[in-house]
Amino acid sequence: MTTPTALGTDEARSRLHELTVIDVRTPGEYAGGHLPGALNIPLDQIQRALPDIRHASERGDVLVVCASGARSETACRILAENGVATATLSGGTGAWAADGHDLHRPKGTSRAAWGMERQVRFTAGTVVLLGLLLGLLVHPAFQLLSAGIAAGLVFSAVTNTCGVAVMLAKLPHNRPRAADLDNTLAALRDR
C-alpha cells in the first residue's frame, strides 16, 4: 500500500475517489452519517468480509473508518494479520465532520441513531444510577454494580477496549441485516 497507516481528513478527502472506504461502525451509526461512498462492514463482520476486502486491496488502497479511530485501528490490525494492507482515518468520522467535510446518509433514514460511544455512556450511567438507587433503597451491596462499572471504565481506558460496546454491538438495532451485508459485500466485489 502506498499510503501511510493513518490518513488525515484532508488527505483522505483529496484521495476519496481512489480509495475503497470501509466503515466498521454499526449500521445505526453508519446511517447517522458516513464518508461519501463508504461501505458499511461492522467490525464484528470483518472476518466474514476478509476475502472481499483482500480483493479490493489488490485493486487499490483501502481506508478503514469508524467514529473516532479506535475500531478502525482494530480492523486494520486484524486485516494486517491476514495480509491485507489498509490505512485508517485519523480521528474517524468525528474528525471528518469537525473539519467541515460532508457526511452522507442513506436514503430513507428517518431517525438519527445513537453512536456507540453515546450508547455506552447511557448504559454505564444507567447501571451506576441503578446500583446507587438500589443500594439506598434495597441493600448496600447493590452499590457494587456502580463500583463494577467504574472498574470497567478504568479498564476500558487503560486497554483502549470496551466490553460494553462489544455487548451493545450485538443488539438488533446495531446489527446489519444479512441482506444488507450481502449487498455491501457484492458492492465491494464490484468495485
XYZ file of C-alpha atoms in Angstrom:
191
model
C 0.000 0.000 0.000
C 1.330 3.414 -0.904
C -0.492 5.276 1.864
C 0.683 5.647 5.447
C -1.124 3.680 8.149
C -3.186 6.755 9.062
C -4.543 9.477 6.801
C -5.609 12.930 7.887
C -9.041 14.123 6.828
C -7.759 16.493 4.135
C -5.533 13.839 2.549
C -8.359 11.285 2.695
C -10.759 13.787 1.115
C -8.356 14.537 -1.739
C -7.899 10.797 -2.391
C -11.505 9.716 -1.794
C -12.073 8.963 -5.482
C -9.249 6.381 -5.496
C -9.899 4.744 -2.103
C -12.191 1.902 -1.128
C -13.650 3.196 2.139
C -14.918 0.671 4.677
C -16.886 1.964 7.658
C -16.648 -0.513 10.561
C -19.260 1.134 12.776
C -22.666 -0.379 13.488
C -25.385 0.027 10.853
C -27.158 2.560 13.074
C -24.041 4.689 13.389
C -23.389 4.386 9.666
C -26.937 5.545 8.915
C -26.310 8.615 11.072
C -23.683 9.817 8.596
C -20.670 8.360 6.814
C -17.944 9.327 4.359
C -19.156 9.577 0.756
C -19.002 6.172 -0.911
C -18.180 4.291 2.282
C -19.326 0.688 2.575
C -20.621 -0.492 5.955
C -18.936 -3.653 7.222
C -19.236 -3.687 11.041
C -16.085 -4.606 12.944
C -17.519 -7.930 14.076
C -18.079 -8.891 10.408
C -14.523 -8.166 9.215
C -13.512 -11.842 9.208
C -16.521 -12.734 7.067
C -15.668 -9.940 4.627
C -11.940 -10.705 4.580
C -11.801 -12.296 1.075
C -13.678 -9.367 -0.471
C -11.586 -6.761 1.365
C -8.407 -8.575 0.288
C -9.609 -8.495 -3.315
C -10.393 -4.771 -3.047
C -6.929 -4.085 -1.594
C -5.338 -5.789 -4.608
C -7.108 -3.282 -6.880
C -6.338 -0.152 -4.826
C -5.872 1.366 -1.394
C -8.369 0.651 1.381
C -9.280 3.200 4.054
C -10.969 1.898 7.203
C -13.135 4.352 9.141
C -15.062 4.433 12.428
C -16.317 7.152 14.766
C -13.029 8.131 16.405
C -10.360 5.784 15.080
C -10.220 3.053 17.747
C -12.373 0.447 15.972
C -10.779 1.182 12.614
C -7.331 0.631 14.149
C -8.555 -2.730 15.448
C -9.926 -3.601 11.999
C -6.644 -2.554 10.339
C -4.725 -4.750 12.766
C -6.985 -7.756 12.016
C -6.641 -7.153 8.290
C -2.844 -6.745 8.538
C -2.622 -10.054 10.423
C -4.343 -11.580 7.397
C -2.025 -9.958 4.865
C -4.293 -7.050 3.886
C -2.696 -3.587 3.928
C -5.038 -0.768 4.924
C -4.997 2.719 6.404
C -7.239 4.328 8.985
C -8.735 7.818 9.087
C -7.163 9.819 11.908
C -9.948 10.874 14.272
C -12.610 8.976 12.339
C -15.884 10.448 11.124
C -15.868 12.809 14.098
C -12.728 14.499 12.793
C -14.084 14.355 9.227
C -17.212 16.284 10.220
C -15.303 18.644 12.533
C -13.068 19.606 9.594
C -16.161 20.630 7.632
C -16.395 17.662 5.270
C -19.840 16.360 4.335
C -21.269 13.153 5.738
C -23.714 11.168 3.625
C -26.807 9.457 4.970
C -28.624 6.547 3.338
C -31.910 7.418 1.657
C -34.898 6.637 3.823
C -33.058 7.210 7.086
C -35.767 8.711 9.248
C -34.139 8.988 12.648
C -30.675 9.613 13.900
C -29.188 6.571 15.613
C -27.052 6.951 18.667
C -23.365 6.360 18.163
C -21.734 3.506 20.064
C -19.941 5.863 22.449
C -23.246 7.501 23.377
C -24.878 4.093 23.852
C -22.021 3.040 26.167
C -22.265 6.251 28.213
C -26.035 5.826 28.548
C -25.729 2.180 29.602
C -22.913 2.843 32.077
C -24.720 5.829 33.580
C -27.967 3.878 33.913
C -26.265 0.959 35.680
C -24.383 3.319 38.021
C -27.595 5.157 38.956
C -29.460 1.870 39.344
C -26.720 0.496 41.607
C -26.763 3.613 43.784
C -30.562 3.707 43.974
C -30.881 0.009 44.811
C -28.037 0.408 47.306
C -30.006 3.109 49.126
C -33.464 1.524 48.890
C -32.858 -2.225 48.991
C -29.401 -3.259 50.204
C -25.981 -1.569 50.240
C -24.450 -4.492 48.327
C -26.138 -3.202 45.155
C -23.603 -0.377 45.147
C -21.146 -2.981 43.857
C -22.874 -2.552 40.474
C -21.673 1.037 40.410
C -18.193 0.010 41.520
C -18.088 -2.646 38.798
C -18.954 -0.105 36.124
C -16.293 2.280 37.453
C -13.685 -0.500 37.337
C -14.810 -1.426 33.821
C -14.453 2.173 32.642
C -10.920 2.383 34.050
C -10.018 -0.937 32.385
C -11.571 0.282 29.132
C -9.482 3.463 29.187
C -6.237 1.670 30.035
C -6.637 -1.041 27.381
C -8.466 1.087 24.783
C -11.117 -1.632 24.526
C -14.744 -1.637 25.577
C -16.603 -4.762 26.620
C -19.876 -2.842 26.910
C -19.558 -1.700 23.294
C -18.937 -5.290 22.221
C -22.133 -6.384 24.010
C -24.179 -3.446 22.689
C -22.997 -4.148 19.139
C -24.850 -7.475 19.345
C -28.237 -5.795 19.891
C -30.599 -5.991 16.908
C -30.542 -2.256 16.143
C -26.738 -2.368 15.941
C -26.533 -5.471 13.725
C -26.608 -5.485 9.942
C -29.386 -7.407 8.315
C -27.934 -10.364 6.435
C -29.230 -8.994 3.141
C -27.622 -5.585 3.796
C -24.236 -7.143 4.492
C -24.537 -9.416 1.456
C -25.353 -6.368 -0.710
C -22.385 -4.481 0.745
C -20.031 -7.371 0.037
C -21.376 -7.616 -3.527
C -20.761 -3.873 -3.986
C -17.235 -4.330 -2.628
C -16.591 -7.122 -5.142
C -17.873 -4.925 -7.983
C -15.511 -2.012 -7.239
